[in-house]
Amino acid sequence: IAEDESGWQLGEPDLVVTMPDPYTLPGGEGDVFRNFVIPEPLDERRFVRQVQFRPGNGKIVHHALIAIDGSRSSRRLDEMDPDPGYYTRMALFSEAQSPDGHFIGWTPGKVTVEGRDDVAWELRAGTDLVLQLHMLPQAGPEVIQSEIGLYFADSAPTRDSFVVRLGP
């Protein structure tokens, strides 16, 4: 699916949320994992059929994961770190979880496909999105401010979905 003029693969999302502050990744070497808390402004429960992630600076993002946190624990971790977001080594280190039955990830070149209303996931009002970025430093500092586009279902899901995670 090609991007439309707005840069969204499925057309303009129903809701676009952005990292509240840009983050400057220092130059250097090694992998950097950092979580960014993005409050969503909804005043009622919605069901999400699809998500599109736009990195904002694709040359430094190796991959991204998106979780939801209704507990505010990710906000507390963010508040304890003086920089935007909070540091982590791969784990989310909070109450943030993947939405029931869904794994939301992005890698460079990922194509966003139409979602399905019948397996949408619930997003409650006041829930935070937690964006985990795996970043690769360059020779000098790089600024990033990512966006997440949410496409809502017209109705509640009628089917259950589940994730099977396989490992070594």
Short mmCIF file of N, CA and C in Angstrom, two decimals:
data_model
loop_
_atom_site.label_atom_id
_atom_site.label_comp_id
_atom_site.label_asym_id
_atom_site.label_seq_id
_atom_site.Cartn_x
_atom_site.Cartn_y
_atom_site.Cartn_z
N ILE A 1 0.86 -1.18 0.00
CA ILE A 1 0.00 0.00 0.00
C ILE A 1 0.89 1.23 0.00
N ALA A 2 0.70 2.09 -0.92
CA ALA A 2 1.50 3.32 -1.00
C ALA A 2 0.93 4.38 -0.06
N GLU A 3 1.79 5.25 0.42
CA GLU A 3 1.35 6.35 1.27
C GLU A 3 0.55 7.34 0.45
N ASP A 4 -0.49 7.93 1.06
CA ASP A 4 -1.23 8.99 0.38
C ASP A 4 -0.46 10.30 0.57
N GLU A 5 -1.03 11.40 0.13
CA GLU A 5 -0.33 12.68 0.21
C GLU A 5 0.01 13.09 1.64
N SER A 6 -0.76 12.61 2.61
CA SER A 6 -0.51 12.95 4.01
C SER A 6 0.63 12.11 4.59
N GLY A 7 1.04 11.07 3.88
CA GLY A 7 2.09 10.19 4.38
C GLY A 7 1.57 9.00 5.16
N TRP A 8 0.26 8.85 5.25
CA TRP A 8 -0.34 7.71 5.95
C TRP A 8 -0.73 6.65 4.93
N GLN A 9 -0.38 5.40 5.18
CA GLN A 9 -0.62 4.33 4.22
C GLN A 9 -2.10 3.99 4.04
N LEU A 10 -2.91 4.22 5.06
CA LEU A 10 -4.33 3.91 4.97
C LEU A 10 -5.19 5.16 4.92
N GLY A 11 -4.60 6.28 4.55
CA GLY A 11 -5.32 7.54 4.59
C GLY A 11 -5.21 8.15 5.98
N GLU A 12 -5.80 9.32 6.15
CA GLU A 12 -5.70 10.04 7.42
C GLU A 12 -6.29 9.20 8.56
N PRO A 13 -5.52 8.98 9.65
CA PRO A 13 -6.04 8.21 10.80
C PRO A 13 -7.17 8.96 11.50
N ASP A 14 -7.93 8.23 12.30
CA ASP A 14 -8.97 8.83 13.13
C ASP A 14 -8.36 9.67 14.24
N LEU A 15 -7.18 9.26 14.72
CA LEU A 15 -6.48 9.98 15.78
C LEU A 15 -4.98 9.83 15.55
N VAL A 16 -4.27 10.94 15.64
CA VAL A 16 -2.81 10.92 15.57
C VAL A 16 -2.28 11.45 16.90
N VAL A 17 -1.41 10.67 17.54
CA VAL A 17 -0.76 11.11 18.77
C VAL A 17 0.74 11.18 18.51
N THR A 18 1.38 12.13 19.15
CA THR A 18 2.81 12.40 18.92
C THR A 18 3.54 12.38 20.25
N MET A 19 4.79 11.96 20.23
CA MET A 19 5.61 12.06 21.44
C MET A 19 5.50 13.50 21.94
N PRO A 20 5.20 13.70 23.23
CA PRO A 20 5.00 15.06 23.73
C PRO A 20 6.20 15.99 23.52
N ASP A 21 7.40 15.45 23.60
CA ASP A 21 8.61 16.25 23.41
C ASP A 21 9.56 15.51 22.48
N PRO A 22 10.32 16.24 21.67
CA PRO A 22 11.34 15.57 20.87
C PRO A 22 12.43 15.03 21.78
N TYR A 23 13.08 13.98 21.33
CA TYR A 23 14.19 13.38 22.07
C TYR A 23 15.44 13.50 21.22
N THR A 24 16.54 13.87 21.85
CA THR A 24 17.82 13.94 21.14
C THR A 24 18.65 12.73 21.53
N LEU A 25 18.90 11.87 20.56
CA LEU A 25 19.75 10.71 20.75
C LEU A 25 21.19 11.16 20.59
N PRO A 26 22.01 11.02 21.64
CA PRO A 26 23.41 11.43 21.51
C PRO A 26 24.13 10.57 20.48
N GLY A 27 25.14 11.15 19.86
CA GLY A 27 25.98 10.38 18.95
C GLY A 27 26.79 9.36 19.74
N GLY A 28 27.24 8.34 19.06
CA GLY A 28 28.04 7.32 19.73
C GLY A 28 27.84 5.97 19.12
N GLU A 29 28.00 4.95 19.96
CA GLU A 29 27.87 3.57 19.51
C GLU A 29 26.97 2.80 20.47
N GLY A 30 26.55 1.63 20.05
CA GLY A 30 25.73 0.77 20.90
C GLY A 30 24.25 0.98 20.66
N ASP A 31 23.47 0.12 21.28
CA ASP A 31 22.02 0.16 21.14
C ASP A 31 21.41 0.97 22.28
N VAL A 32 20.37 1.73 21.97
CA VAL A 32 19.66 2.50 22.98
C VAL A 32 18.19 2.10 22.93
N PHE A 33 17.65 1.65 24.07
CA PHE A 33 16.24 1.35 24.21
C PHE A 33 15.65 2.41 25.13
N ARG A 34 14.58 3.05 24.68
CA ARG A 34 13.97 4.10 25.49
C ARG A 34 12.46 4.07 25.26
N ASN A 35 11.72 4.27 26.35
CA ASN A 35 10.26 4.28 26.31
C ASN A 35 9.74 5.70 26.40
N PHE A 36 8.75 6.01 25.58
CA PHE A 36 8.15 7.34 25.57
C PHE A 36 6.65 7.19 25.84
N VAL A 37 6.18 7.92 26.84
CA VAL A 37 4.77 7.87 27.23
C VAL A 37 4.01 8.91 26.42
N ILE A 38 2.97 8.46 25.74
CA ILE A 38 2.15 9.33 24.90
C ILE A 38 0.71 9.26 25.40
N PRO A 39 0.25 10.29 26.12
CA PRO A 39 -1.14 10.29 26.57
C PRO A 39 -2.08 10.37 25.37
N GLU A 40 -3.18 9.65 25.44
CA GLU A 40 -4.18 9.77 24.37
C GLU A 40 -5.32 10.61 24.90
N PRO A 41 -5.91 11.46 24.06
CA PRO A 41 -6.89 12.45 24.51
C PRO A 41 -8.35 12.00 24.49
N LEU A 42 -8.61 10.72 24.37
CA LEU A 42 -9.99 10.26 24.23
C LEU A 42 -10.80 10.49 25.51
N ASP A 43 -12.08 10.79 25.35
CA ASP A 43 -12.96 10.93 26.51
C ASP A 43 -13.97 9.78 26.60
N GLU A 44 -13.81 8.81 25.70
CA GLU A 44 -14.65 7.62 25.74
C GLU A 44 -13.87 6.44 25.17
N ARG A 45 -14.31 5.25 25.52
CA ARG A 45 -13.68 4.02 25.03
C ARG A 45 -13.87 3.90 23.53
N ARG A 46 -12.81 3.48 22.85
CA ARG A 46 -12.86 3.23 21.41
C ARG A 46 -12.23 1.86 21.15
N PHE A 47 -12.46 1.35 19.96
CA PHE A 47 -11.85 0.09 19.55
C PHE A 47 -10.95 0.37 18.35
N VAL A 48 -9.74 -0.12 18.43
CA VAL A 48 -8.71 0.17 17.42
C VAL A 48 -8.57 -1.03 16.49
N ARG A 49 -8.77 -0.78 15.20
CA ARG A 49 -8.63 -1.86 14.22
C ARG A 49 -7.26 -1.90 13.59
N GLN A 50 -6.53 -0.75 13.62
CA GLN A 50 -5.19 -0.72 13.03
C GLN A 50 -4.40 0.45 13.60
N VAL A 51 -3.09 0.29 13.57
CA VAL A 51 -2.14 1.30 14.04
C VAL A 51 -1.07 1.47 12.97
N GLN A 52 -0.69 2.71 12.71
CA GLN A 52 0.48 2.96 11.87
C GLN A 52 1.45 3.82 12.65
N PHE A 53 2.70 3.44 12.64
CA PHE A 53 3.77 4.17 13.32
C PHE A 53 4.59 4.92 12.28
N ARG A 54 4.90 6.18 12.57
CA ARG A 54 5.81 6.96 11.73
C ARG A 54 6.96 7.41 12.62
N PRO A 55 8.18 6.97 12.30
CA PRO A 55 9.31 7.19 13.21
C PRO A 55 9.70 8.64 13.42
N GLY A 56 9.58 9.49 12.41
CA GLY A 56 10.04 10.87 12.58
C GLY A 56 11.52 11.03 12.26
N ASN A 57 12.30 9.99 12.43
CA ASN A 57 13.72 9.97 12.04
C ASN A 57 14.08 8.51 11.82
N GLY A 58 13.74 8.01 10.66
CA GLY A 58 13.90 6.59 10.35
C GLY A 58 15.32 6.09 10.33
N LYS A 59 16.29 6.98 10.19
CA LYS A 59 17.67 6.47 10.10
C LYS A 59 18.21 6.00 11.44
N ILE A 60 17.54 6.33 12.55
CA ILE A 60 18.06 5.89 13.85
C ILE A 60 17.21 4.80 14.50
N VAL A 61 16.02 4.50 13.95
CA VAL A 61 15.14 3.53 14.59
C VAL A 61 15.34 2.14 13.99
N HIS A 62 15.76 1.20 14.83
CA HIS A 62 15.90 -0.19 14.42
C HIS A 62 14.53 -0.87 14.42
N HIS A 63 13.77 -0.67 15.51
CA HIS A 63 12.39 -1.15 15.56
C HIS A 63 11.66 -0.41 16.68
N ALA A 64 10.34 -0.55 16.68
CA ALA A 64 9.50 0.09 17.70
C ALA A 64 8.44 -0.90 18.16
N LEU A 65 8.07 -0.80 19.44
CA LEU A 65 6.97 -1.56 20.01
C LEU A 65 6.01 -0.57 20.66
N ILE A 66 4.72 -0.88 20.63
CA ILE A 66 3.72 -0.01 21.24
C ILE A 66 2.90 -0.85 22.20
N ALA A 67 2.76 -0.33 23.43
CA ALA A 67 1.97 -0.98 24.47
C ALA A 67 0.98 0.04 25.02
N ILE A 68 0.08 -0.42 25.87
CA ILE A 68 -0.87 0.47 26.52
C ILE A 68 -0.71 0.35 28.03
N ASP A 69 -0.94 1.46 28.74
CA ASP A 69 -0.79 1.48 30.19
C ASP A 69 -1.90 2.32 30.80
N GLY A 70 -2.83 1.67 31.45
CA GLY A 70 -3.91 2.36 32.14
C GLY A 70 -3.58 2.64 33.60
N SER A 71 -2.44 2.18 34.07
CA SER A 71 -2.07 2.29 35.49
C SER A 71 -1.31 3.57 35.84
N ARG A 72 -0.81 4.26 34.87
CA ARG A 72 0.03 5.47 35.05
C ARG A 72 1.44 5.14 35.55
N SER A 73 1.81 3.86 35.64
CA SER A 73 3.15 3.52 36.13
C SER A 73 4.24 3.98 35.15
N SER A 74 3.94 3.96 33.86
CA SER A 74 4.93 4.44 32.88
C SER A 74 5.14 5.94 33.03
N ARG A 75 4.08 6.67 33.35
CA ARG A 75 4.23 8.12 33.59
C ARG A 75 5.16 8.38 34.77
N ARG A 76 5.02 7.58 35.82
CA ARG A 76 5.88 7.77 37.00
C ARG A 76 7.34 7.50 36.64
N LEU A 77 7.60 6.46 35.85
CA LEU A 77 8.97 6.18 35.43
C LEU A 77 9.52 7.32 34.57
N ASP A 78 8.68 7.86 33.70
CA ASP A 78 9.08 8.98 32.84
C ASP A 78 9.41 10.20 33.69
N GLU A 79 8.60 10.48 34.70
CA GLU A 79 8.83 11.64 35.56
C GLU A 79 10.14 11.54 36.34
N MET A 80 10.61 10.33 36.60
CA MET A 80 11.86 10.14 37.35
C MET A 80 13.10 10.33 36.48
N ASP A 81 12.95 10.34 35.18
CA ASP A 81 14.07 10.50 34.26
C ASP A 81 14.08 11.94 33.75
N PRO A 82 15.21 12.65 33.82
CA PRO A 82 15.22 14.05 33.41
C PRO A 82 15.02 14.27 31.90
N ASP A 83 15.34 13.29 31.08
CA ASP A 83 15.16 13.41 29.63
C ASP A 83 13.77 12.93 29.23
N PRO A 84 13.30 13.28 28.03
CA PRO A 84 12.03 12.73 27.57
C PRO A 84 12.08 11.20 27.56
N GLY A 85 11.02 10.57 28.01
CA GLY A 85 10.98 9.11 28.08
C GLY A 85 11.76 8.59 29.26
N TYR A 86 11.95 7.28 29.28
CA TYR A 86 12.76 6.66 30.33
C TYR A 86 13.55 5.50 29.75
N TYR A 87 14.68 5.26 30.37
CA TYR A 87 15.62 4.25 29.90
C TYR A 87 15.12 2.85 30.23
N THR A 88 15.43 1.92 29.34
CA THR A 88 15.17 0.51 29.60
C THR A 88 16.11 -0.34 28.76
N ARG A 89 16.30 -1.56 29.20
CA ARG A 89 17.07 -2.51 28.40
C ARG A 89 16.11 -3.59 27.90
N MET A 90 15.33 -3.27 26.93
CA MET A 90 14.42 -4.16 26.20
C MET A 90 13.08 -4.38 26.89
N ALA A 91 13.00 -4.55 28.21
CA ALA A 91 11.70 -4.77 28.86
C ALA A 91 11.00 -3.44 29.06
N LEU A 92 9.68 -3.46 29.10
CA LEU A 92 8.94 -2.22 29.30
C LEU A 92 9.05 -1.70 30.73
N PHE A 93 9.32 -2.56 31.70
CA PHE A 93 9.54 -2.18 33.10
C PHE A 93 8.42 -1.36 33.69
N SER A 94 7.20 -1.72 33.43
CA SER A 94 6.05 -1.04 34.02
C SER A 94 4.85 -1.94 33.84
N GLU A 95 3.71 -1.38 34.06
CA GLU A 95 2.47 -2.13 33.87
C GLU A 95 2.01 -2.11 32.41
N ALA A 96 2.75 -1.47 31.54
CA ALA A 96 2.38 -1.40 30.12
C ALA A 96 2.36 -2.81 29.52
N GLN A 97 1.36 -3.07 28.73
CA GLN A 97 1.18 -4.38 28.12
C GLN A 97 0.74 -4.23 26.67
N SER A 98 0.96 -5.26 25.90
CA SER A 98 0.37 -5.30 24.57
C SER A 98 -1.15 -5.39 24.74
N PRO A 99 -1.91 -4.75 23.85
CA PRO A 99 -3.37 -4.90 23.95
C PRO A 99 -3.74 -6.38 23.83
N ASP A 100 -4.82 -6.78 24.50
CA ASP A 100 -5.24 -8.19 24.48
C ASP A 100 -5.26 -8.75 23.07
N GLY A 101 -4.50 -9.80 22.87
CA GLY A 101 -4.52 -10.50 21.59
C GLY A 101 -3.82 -9.82 20.45
N HIS A 102 -3.02 -8.78 20.73
CA HIS A 102 -2.35 -8.04 19.67
C HIS A 102 -0.90 -7.76 20.05
N PHE A 103 -0.05 -7.74 19.05
CA PHE A 103 1.34 -7.34 19.21
C PHE A 103 1.55 -6.21 18.22
N ILE A 104 1.92 -5.04 18.72
CA ILE A 104 2.05 -3.88 17.84
C ILE A 104 3.53 -3.52 17.72
N GLY A 105 4.08 -3.79 16.57
CA GLY A 105 5.49 -3.51 16.33
C GLY A 105 5.70 -2.90 14.96
N TRP A 106 6.87 -2.31 14.79
CA TRP A 106 7.23 -1.69 13.52
C TRP A 106 8.70 -1.92 13.25
N THR A 107 9.01 -2.19 12.01
CA THR A 107 10.39 -2.24 11.53
C THR A 107 10.43 -1.47 10.22
N PRO A 108 11.60 -0.94 9.83
CA PRO A 108 11.67 -0.20 8.57
C PRO A 108 11.14 -1.04 7.40
N GLY A 109 10.33 -0.42 6.57
CA GLY A 109 9.76 -1.10 5.41
C GLY A 109 8.44 -1.78 5.67
N LYS A 110 7.98 -1.79 6.93
CA LYS A 110 6.71 -2.45 7.24
C LYS A 110 5.56 -1.76 6.50
N VAL A 111 4.70 -2.55 5.92
CA VAL A 111 3.53 -2.05 5.22
C VAL A 111 2.33 -2.21 6.15
N THR A 112 1.56 -1.14 6.32
CA THR A 112 0.36 -1.18 7.14
C THR A 112 -0.79 -1.71 6.29
N VAL A 113 -1.45 -2.75 6.77
CA VAL A 113 -2.57 -3.34 6.04
C VAL A 113 -3.87 -2.96 6.73
N GLU A 114 -4.96 -3.03 5.98
CA GLU A 114 -6.27 -2.73 6.56
C GLU A 114 -6.51 -3.62 7.78
N GLY A 115 -6.99 -3.02 8.85
CA GLY A 115 -7.36 -3.80 10.02
C GLY A 115 -8.78 -4.32 9.88
N ARG A 116 -9.19 -5.11 10.87
CA ARG A 116 -10.53 -5.69 10.84
C ARG A 116 -11.29 -5.28 12.09
N ASP A 117 -12.49 -4.80 11.91
CA ASP A 117 -13.34 -4.41 13.04
C ASP A 117 -13.61 -5.58 13.97
N ASP A 118 -13.77 -6.78 13.42
CA ASP A 118 -14.19 -7.92 14.25
C ASP A 118 -13.12 -8.39 15.23
N VAL A 119 -11.87 -7.95 15.06
CA VAL A 119 -10.80 -8.31 16.01
C VAL A 119 -10.08 -7.07 16.55
N ALA A 120 -10.78 -5.94 16.58
CA ALA A 120 -10.20 -4.70 17.10
C ALA A 120 -9.88 -4.86 18.59
N TRP A 121 -9.05 -3.97 19.11
CA TRP A 121 -8.72 -4.00 20.54
C TRP A 121 -9.21 -2.74 21.23
N GLU A 122 -9.48 -2.88 22.51
CA GLU A 122 -10.07 -1.81 23.30
C GLU A 122 -9.02 -0.80 23.76
N LEU A 123 -9.36 0.47 23.59
CA LEU A 123 -8.54 1.57 24.10
C LEU A 123 -9.44 2.42 24.99
N ARG A 124 -9.21 2.34 26.29
CA ARG A 124 -10.05 3.07 27.24
C ARG A 124 -9.58 4.52 27.35
N ALA A 125 -10.51 5.40 27.62
CA ALA A 125 -10.20 6.82 27.80
C ALA A 125 -9.16 6.97 28.91
N GLY A 126 -8.21 7.86 28.70
CA GLY A 126 -7.19 8.13 29.71
C GLY A 126 -6.03 7.16 29.73
N THR A 127 -6.02 6.21 28.82
CA THR A 127 -4.93 5.24 28.75
C THR A 127 -3.72 5.87 28.06
N ASP A 128 -2.54 5.55 28.54
CA ASP A 128 -1.32 6.02 27.90
C ASP A 128 -0.84 4.99 26.89
N LEU A 129 -0.33 5.47 25.77
CA LEU A 129 0.40 4.60 24.85
C LEU A 129 1.87 4.69 25.26
N VAL A 130 2.56 3.58 25.25
CA VAL A 130 3.98 3.55 25.58
C VAL A 130 4.72 3.07 24.35
N LEU A 131 5.53 3.94 23.82
CA LEU A 131 6.29 3.67 22.60
C LEU A 131 7.72 3.33 23.00
N GLN A 132 8.12 2.10 22.74
CA GLN A 132 9.50 1.70 22.99
C GLN A 132 10.27 1.76 21.68
N LEU A 133 11.33 2.57 21.66
CA LEU A 133 12.18 2.68 20.49
C LEU A 133 13.52 2.02 20.74
N HIS A 134 13.93 1.17 19.82
CA HIS A 134 15.28 0.64 19.79
C HIS A 134 16.01 1.50 18.77
N MET A 135 16.95 2.32 19.26
CA MET A 135 17.62 3.29 18.40
C MET A 135 19.10 2.97 18.26
N LEU A 136 19.64 3.35 17.12
CA LEU A 136 21.05 3.14 16.80
C LEU A 136 21.72 4.50 16.62
N PRO A 137 22.56 4.89 17.58
CA PRO A 137 23.22 6.20 17.49
C PRO A 137 24.05 6.33 16.21
N GLN A 138 24.14 7.57 15.74
CA GLN A 138 24.94 7.92 14.57
C GLN A 138 26.20 8.64 15.05
N ALA A 139 26.94 9.24 14.14
CA ALA A 139 28.17 9.94 14.50
C ALA A 139 27.90 11.15 15.39
N GLY A 140 26.78 11.83 15.16
CA GLY A 140 26.43 13.00 15.96
C GLY A 140 25.02 12.87 16.49
N PRO A 141 24.57 13.85 17.26
CA PRO A 141 23.22 13.80 17.82
C PRO A 141 22.14 13.79 16.74
N GLU A 142 21.04 13.12 17.02
CA GLU A 142 19.90 13.03 16.12
C GLU A 142 18.62 13.28 16.92
N VAL A 143 17.73 14.09 16.38
CA VAL A 143 16.46 14.40 17.05
C VAL A 143 15.37 13.52 16.47
N ILE A 144 14.48 13.06 17.35
CA ILE A 144 13.35 12.23 16.92
C ILE A 144 12.09 12.65 17.65
N GLN A 145 10.97 12.63 16.96
CA GLN A 145 9.65 12.86 17.54
C GLN A 145 8.65 12.05 16.72
N SER A 146 8.36 10.86 17.19
CA SER A 146 7.54 9.90 16.45
C SER A 146 6.05 10.17 16.59
N GLU A 147 5.27 9.62 15.62
CA GLU A 147 3.82 9.72 15.62
C GLU A 147 3.20 8.34 15.53
N ILE A 148 2.00 8.22 16.11
CA ILE A 148 1.23 6.99 16.02
C ILE A 148 -0.15 7.37 15.49
N GLY A 149 -0.56 6.72 14.40
CA GLY A 149 -1.89 6.93 13.84
C GLY A 149 -2.79 5.77 14.24
N LEU A 150 -3.96 6.09 14.77
CA LEU A 150 -4.92 5.07 15.20
C LEU A 150 -6.15 5.12 14.29
N TYR A 151 -6.56 3.94 13.83
CA TYR A 151 -7.73 3.79 12.98
C TYR A 151 -8.78 3.03 13.79
N PHE A 152 -9.93 3.65 14.03
CA PHE A 152 -10.94 3.07 14.89
C PHE A 152 -11.90 2.17 14.13
N ALA A 153 -12.38 1.16 14.85
CA ALA A 153 -13.43 0.29 14.33
C ALA A 153 -14.77 0.98 14.52
N ASP A 154 -15.74 0.60 13.72
CA ASP A 154 -17.09 1.17 13.84
C ASP A 154 -17.88 0.55 14.98
N SER A 155 -17.43 -0.61 15.47
CA SER A 155 -18.16 -1.31 16.53
C SER A 155 -17.18 -2.15 17.34
N ALA A 156 -17.68 -2.69 18.44
CA ALA A 156 -16.87 -3.56 19.30
C ALA A 156 -16.52 -4.85 18.54
N PRO A 157 -15.39 -5.47 18.89
CA PRO A 157 -15.02 -6.71 18.20
C PRO A 157 -16.02 -7.83 18.49
N THR A 158 -16.15 -8.74 17.56
CA THR A 158 -17.04 -9.89 17.73
C THR A 158 -16.26 -11.19 17.83
N ARG A 159 -14.95 -11.12 17.65
CA ARG A 159 -14.10 -12.30 17.71
C ARG A 159 -12.92 -12.01 18.63
N ASP A 160 -12.36 -13.04 19.22
CA ASP A 160 -11.18 -12.91 20.04
C ASP A 160 -9.94 -13.14 19.18
N SER A 161 -8.89 -12.43 19.51
CA SER A 161 -7.60 -12.69 18.85
C SER A 161 -6.60 -13.02 19.92
N PHE A 162 -5.49 -13.61 19.53
CA PHE A 162 -4.45 -13.96 20.49
C PHE A 162 -3.10 -13.93 19.81
N VAL A 163 -2.08 -13.79 20.62
CA VAL A 163 -0.70 -13.74 20.15
C VAL A 163 0.01 -14.98 20.64
N VAL A 164 0.75 -15.64 19.79
CA VAL A 164 1.61 -16.74 20.17
C VAL A 164 3.04 -16.25 20.00
N ARG A 165 3.77 -16.17 21.10
CA ARG A 165 5.16 -15.74 21.04
C ARG A 165 6.06 -16.96 21.12
N LEU A 166 6.94 -17.07 20.15
CA LEU A 166 7.85 -18.19 20.11
C LEU A 166 9.27 -17.71 20.39
N GLY A 167 10.01 -18.46 21.12
CA GLY A 167 11.38 -18.09 21.44
C GLY A 167 12.27 -19.32 21.43
N PRO A 168 13.54 -19.11 21.71
CA PRO A 168 14.47 -20.26 21.69
C PRO A 168 14.20 -21.22 22.84
#
